[in-house]
Amino acid sequence: MSEHPLGTSRAVITRDGRSLHVMVKGENAPGVPTILFEAGLAAPRSYWGLVVPEVARRARVIVYDRAGLGRSETDTAPRTVSRMADDLDDLLDSLEATTVLLVAHSGGALVVRETAARRPDRVAGMVLVDPSDEGCDPVFSRSFRLMEKFVHHASYLLARIGLLGRLFDKQLAPLPALLRAEFRAEAFTNGAMQTRGTELKGMIETMNAWRHRPATSVDFPVTVISGAKADPGMSTTLRAAFNASHARRTSLSSYGRHVLAEHSGHFIPLTEPEIIVSEIKNLVETLEPSHTQDQDLLI
């Protein structure tokens, strides 16, 4: 039987006894950090299916399902960003990931930023892929929030009648057949939509809170990859505002890099995964010589 594209499954038990489904692929290499992938709002681990196998050629890679998604147990507590970061901290501690490169898409960026703020000593860097960012003023407008609420309620209704997955057939087409089947089976259920609602609430609350605090710089490198194209529901003006906030995010890093995915909108892990793989390689190569000594980093 061939190995699963995302590696070997493990169960990590959180501090309050819940089980998180984790997959690990690749081996530890001296001086190369573990690469942790955090998916966006309500997305399961299979969302990273075009990136993980390539990165795992030269590093240990971890991908997982947040509570209530994929094969992880549901959390009965409110899914605040702090709560999600607690789970991620438990996961990293359990797998002895002492030095990590955090890679996140969309709302997942809020989770890894919270984790990095708590334990900057173990963060080698971050790659944020079209991240949600409190520096984007239009997302706080009434019209954007109404649109967001409409999308969520429509998604929940379509999931209940079994039609939600059909809307994503084209987007999921690049995934290998096994991962595409797993994604369809896990991401468009009533339970996943319930988790989506609780995650969305927690992420909005965090962005509102972070919006009013002073921006702080970080000592580790941060790469932000922005989509260059507008999407349905995201106008050209809104896209420009998103990307401006991404540029500001990179300016707060000791080594900030802002990259445009020229042929993509929001779903870069599915449309231009090679850019993410390349930027992980580039970021690892910026680490101190003690981290990269004698390593072939041709991911």
mmCIF file with all atom_site columns, N, CA, C and O in Angstrom, residues 158-178:
data_model
loop_
_atom_site.group_PDB
_atom_site.id
_atom_site.type_symbol
_atom_site.label_atom_id
_atom_site.label_alt_id
_atom_site.label_comp_id
_atom_site.label_asym_id
_atom_site.label_entity_id
_atom_site.label_seq_id
_atom_site.pdbx_PDB_ins_code
_atom_site.Cartn_x
_atom_site.Cartn_y
_atom_site.Cartn_z
_atom_site.occupancy
_atom_site.B_iso_or_equiv
_atom_site.pdbx_formal_charge
_atom_site.auth_seq_id
_atom_site.auth_comp_id
_atom_site.auth_asym_id
_atom_site.auth_atom_id
_atom_site.pdbx_PDB_model_num
ATOM 1  N N  . LEU A 1 158 ? -26.579 25.244 1.811   1.00 0.00 ? 158 LEU A N  1
ATOM 2  C CA . LEU A 1 158 ? -26.168 24.363 0.715   1.00 0.00 ? 158 LEU A CA 1
ATOM 3  C C  . LEU A 1 158 ? -25.573 23.060 1.251   1.00 0.00 ? 158 LEU A C  1
ATOM 4  O O  . LEU A 1 158 ? -25.751 21.999 0.642   1.00 0.00 ? 158 LEU A O  1
ATOM 5  N N  . ALA A 1 159 ? -24.854 23.141 2.379   1.00 0.00 ? 159 ALA A N  1
ATOM 6  C CA . ALA A 1 159 ? -24.314 21.913 2.981   1.00 0.00 ? 159 ALA A CA 1
ATOM 7  C C  . ALA A 1 159 ? -25.445 21.004 3.437   1.00 0.00 ? 159 ALA A C  1
ATOM 8  O O  . ALA A 1 159 ? -25.381 19.774 3.280   1.00 0.00 ? 159 ALA A O  1
ATOM 9  N N  . ARG A 1 160 ? -26.495 21.587 3.989   1.00 0.00 ? 160 ARG A N  1
ATOM 10 C CA . ARG A 1 160 ? -27.615 20.789 4.496   1.00 0.00 ? 160 ARG A CA 1
ATOM 11 C C  . ARG A 1 160 ? -28.309 20.014 3.384   1.00 0.00 ? 160 ARG A C  1
ATOM 12 O O  . ARG A 1 160 ? -28.806 18.901 3.603   1.00 0.00 ? 160 ARG A O  1
ATOM 13 N N  . ILE A 1 161 ? -28.338 20.579 2.184   1.00 0.00 ? 161 ILE A N  1
ATOM 14 C CA . ILE A 1 161 ? -29.021 19.895 1.080   1.00 0.00 ? 161 ILE A CA 1
ATOM 15 C C  . ILE A 1 161 ? -28.041 19.192 0.146   1.00 0.00 ? 161 ILE A C  1
ATOM 16 O O  . ILE A 1 161 ? -28.409 18.709 -0.917  1.00 0.00 ? 161 ILE A O  1
ATOM 17 N N  . GLY A 1 162 ? -26.772 19.147 0.549   1.00 0.00 ? 162 GLY A N  1
ATOM 18 C CA . GLY A 1 162 ? -25.783 18.366 -0.182  1.00 0.00 ? 162 GLY A CA 1
ATOM 19 C C  . GLY A 1 162 ? -25.248 18.985 -1.451  1.00 0.00 ? 162 GLY A C  1
ATOM 20 O O  . GLY A 1 162 ? -24.697 18.265 -2.301  1.00 0.00 ? 162 GLY A O  1
ATOM 21 N N  . LEU A 1 163 ? -25.374 20.302 -1.599  1.00 0.00 ? 163 LEU A N  1
ATOM 22 C CA . LEU A 1 163 ? -24.948 20.944 -2.844  1.00 0.00 ? 163 LEU A CA 1
ATOM 23 C C  . LEU A 1 163 ? -23.688 21.784 -2.706  1.00 0.00 ? 163 LEU A C  1
ATOM 24 O O  . LEU A 1 163 ? -23.130 22.226 -3.719  1.00 0.00 ? 163 LEU A O  1
ATOM 25 N N  . LEU A 1 164 ? -23.219 22.023 -1.488  1.00 0.00 ? 164 LEU A N  1
ATOM 26 C CA . LEU A 1 164 ? -22.094 22.935 -1.302  1.00 0.00 ? 164 LEU A CA 1
ATOM 27 C C  . LEU A 1 164 ? -20.837 22.459 -2.026  1.00 0.00 ? 164 LEU A C  1
ATOM 28 O O  . LEU A 1 164 ? -20.140 23.246 -2.665  1.00 0.00 ? 164 LEU A O  1
ATOM 29 N N  . GLY A 1 165 ? -20.550 21.184 -1.942  1.00 0.00 ? 165 GLY A N  1
ATOM 30 C CA . GLY A 1 165 ? -19.336 20.662 -2.554  1.00 0.00 ? 165 GLY A CA 1
ATOM 31 C C  . GLY A 1 165 ? -19.269 20.880 -4.047  1.00 0.00 ? 165 GLY A C  1
ATOM 32 O O  . GLY A 1 165 ? -18.179 21.054 -4.609  1.00 0.00 ? 165 GLY A O  1
ATOM 33 N N  . ARG A 1 166 ? -20.432 20.888 -4.717  1.00 0.00 ? 166 ARG A N  1
ATOM 34 C CA . ARG A 1 166 ? -20.441 21.047 -6.176  1.00 0.00 ? 166 ARG A CA 1
ATOM 35 C C  . ARG A 1 166 ? -19.912 22.413 -6.603  1.00 0.00 ? 166 ARG A C  1
ATOM 36 O O  . ARG A 1 166 ? -19.370 22.560 -7.706  1.00 0.00 ? 166 ARG A O  1
ATOM 37 N N  . LEU A 1 167 ? -20.049 23.412 -5.743  1.00 0.00 ? 167 LEU A N  1
ATOM 38 C CA . LEU A 1 167 ? -19.565 24.749 -6.076  1.00 0.00 ? 167 LEU A CA 1
ATOM 39 C C  . LEU A 1 167 ? -18.039 24.807 -6.130  1.00 0.00 ? 167 LEU A C  1
ATOM 40 O O  . LEU A 1 167 ? -17.477 25.739 -6.703  1.00 0.00 ? 167 LEU A O  1
ATOM 41 N N  . PHE A 1 168 ? -17.396 23.814 -5.522  1.00 0.00 ? 168 PHE A N  1
ATOM 42 C CA . PHE A 1 168 ? -15.933 23.830 -5.415  1.00 0.00 ? 168 PHE A CA 1
ATOM 43 C C  . PHE A 1 168 ? -15.267 22.791 -6.315  1.00 0.00 ? 168 PHE A C  1
ATOM 44 O O  . PHE A 1 168 ? -14.066 22.566 -6.211  1.00 0.00 ? 168 PHE A O  1
ATOM 45 N N  . ASP A 1 169 ? -16.033 22.161 -7.187  1.00 0.00 ? 169 ASP A N  1
ATOM 46 C CA . ASP A 1 169 ? -15.463 21.123 -8.044  1.00 0.00 ? 169 ASP A CA 1
ATOM 47 C C  . ASP A 1 169 ? -14.273 21.642 -8.860  1.00 0.00 ? 169 ASP A C  1
ATOM 48 O O  . ASP A 1 169 ? -13.229 20.988 -8.946  1.00 0.00 ? 169 ASP A O  1
ATOM 49 N N  . LYS A 1 170 ? -14.412 22.812 -9.443  1.00 0.00 ? 170 LYS A N  1
ATOM 50 C CA . LYS A 1 170 ? -13.341 23.357 -10.275 1.00 0.00 ? 170 LYS A CA 1
ATOM 51 C C  . LYS A 1 170 ? -12.122 23.718 -9.432  1.00 0.00 ? 170 LYS A C  1
ATOM 52 O O  . LYS A 1 170 ? -10.982 23.456 -9.839  1.00 0.00 ? 170 LYS A O  1
ATOM 53 N N  . GLN A 1 171 ? -12.340 24.311 -8.268  1.00 0.00 ? 171 GLN A N  1
ATOM 54 C CA . GLN A 1 171 ? -11.220 24.700 -7.415  1.00 0.00 ? 171 GLN A CA 1
ATOM 55 C C  . GLN A 1 171 ? -10.442 23.492 -6.912  1.00 0.00 ? 171 GLN A C  1
ATOM 56 O O  . GLN A 1 171 ? -9.215  23.535 -6.793  1.00 0.00 ? 171 GLN A O  1
ATOM 57 N N  . LEU A 1 172 ? -11.152 22.401 -6.601  1.00 0.00 ? 172 LEU A N  1
ATOM 58 C CA . LEU A 1 172 ? -10.501 21.223 -6.043  1.00 0.00 ? 172 LEU A CA 1
ATOM 59 C C  . LEU A 1 172 ? -9.893  20.310 -7.099  1.00 0.00 ? 172 LEU A C  1
ATOM 60 O O  . LEU A 1 172 ? -9.152  19.379 -6.765  1.00 0.00 ? 172 LEU A O  1
ATOM 61 N N  . ALA A 1 173 ? -10.172 20.572 -8.359  1.00 0.00 ? 173 ALA A N  1
ATOM 62 C CA . ALA A 1 173 ? -9.714  19.692 -9.435  1.00 0.00 ? 173 ALA A CA 1
ATOM 63 C C  . ALA A 1 173 ? -8.207  19.449 -9.440  1.00 0.00 ? 173 ALA A C  1
ATOM 64 O O  . ALA A 1 173 ? -7.768  18.338 -9.774  1.00 0.00 ? 173 ALA A O  1
ATOM 65 N N  . PRO A 1 174 ? -7.353  20.423 -9.090  1.00 0.00 ? 174 PRO A N  1
ATOM 66 C CA . PRO A 1 174 ? -5.905  20.160 -9.126  1.00 0.00 ? 174 PRO A CA 1
ATOM 67 C C  . PRO A 1 174 ? -5.420  19.151 -8.092  1.00 0.00 ? 174 PRO A C  1
ATOM 68 O O  . PRO A 1 174 ? -4.320  18.607 -8.229  1.00 0.00 ? 174 PRO A O  1
ATOM 69 N N  . LEU A 1 175 ? -6.194  18.891 -7.023  1.00 0.00 ? 175 LEU A N  1
ATOM 70 C CA . LEU A 1 175 ? -5.756  17.962 -5.992  1.00 0.00 ? 175 LEU A CA 1
ATOM 71 C C  . LEU A 1 175 ? -5.726  16.529 -6.519  1.00 0.00 ? 175 LEU A C  1
ATOM 72 O O  . LEU A 1 175 ? -6.539  16.151 -7.367  1.00 0.00 ? 175 LEU A O  1
ATOM 73 N N  . PRO A 1 176 ? -4.801  15.708 -6.012  1.00 0.00 ? 176 PRO A N  1
ATOM 74 C CA . PRO A 1 176 ? -4.850  14.274 -6.335  1.00 0.00 ? 176 PRO A CA 1
ATOM 75 C C  . PRO A 1 176 ? -6.205  13.693 -5.954  1.00 0.00 ? 176 PRO A C  1
ATOM 76 O O  . PRO A 1 176 ? -6.864  14.165 -5.019  1.00 0.00 ? 176 PRO A O  1
ATOM 77 N N  . ALA A 1 177 ? -6.607  12.637 -6.637  1.00 0.00 ? 177 ALA A N  1
ATOM 78 C CA . ALA A 1 177 ? -7.954  12.086 -6.464  1.00 0.00 ? 177 ALA A CA 1
ATOM 79 C C  . ALA A 1 177 ? -8.255  11.724 -5.011  1.00 0.00 ? 177 ALA A C  1
ATOM 80 O O  . ALA A 1 177 ? -9.358  11.994 -4.513  1.00 0.00 ? 177 ALA A O  1
ATOM 81 N N  . LEU A 1 178 ? -7.301  11.116 -4.307  1.00 0.00 ? 178 LEU A N  1
ATOM 82 C CA . LEU A 1 178 ? -7.535  10.718 -2.927  1.00 0.00 ? 178 LEU A CA 1
ATOM 83 C C  . LEU A 1 178 ? -7.816  11.936 -2.046  1.00 0.00 ? 178 LEU A C  1
ATOM 84 O O  . LEU A 1 178 ? -8.768  11.933 -1.247  1.00 0.00 ? 178 LEU A O  1
#
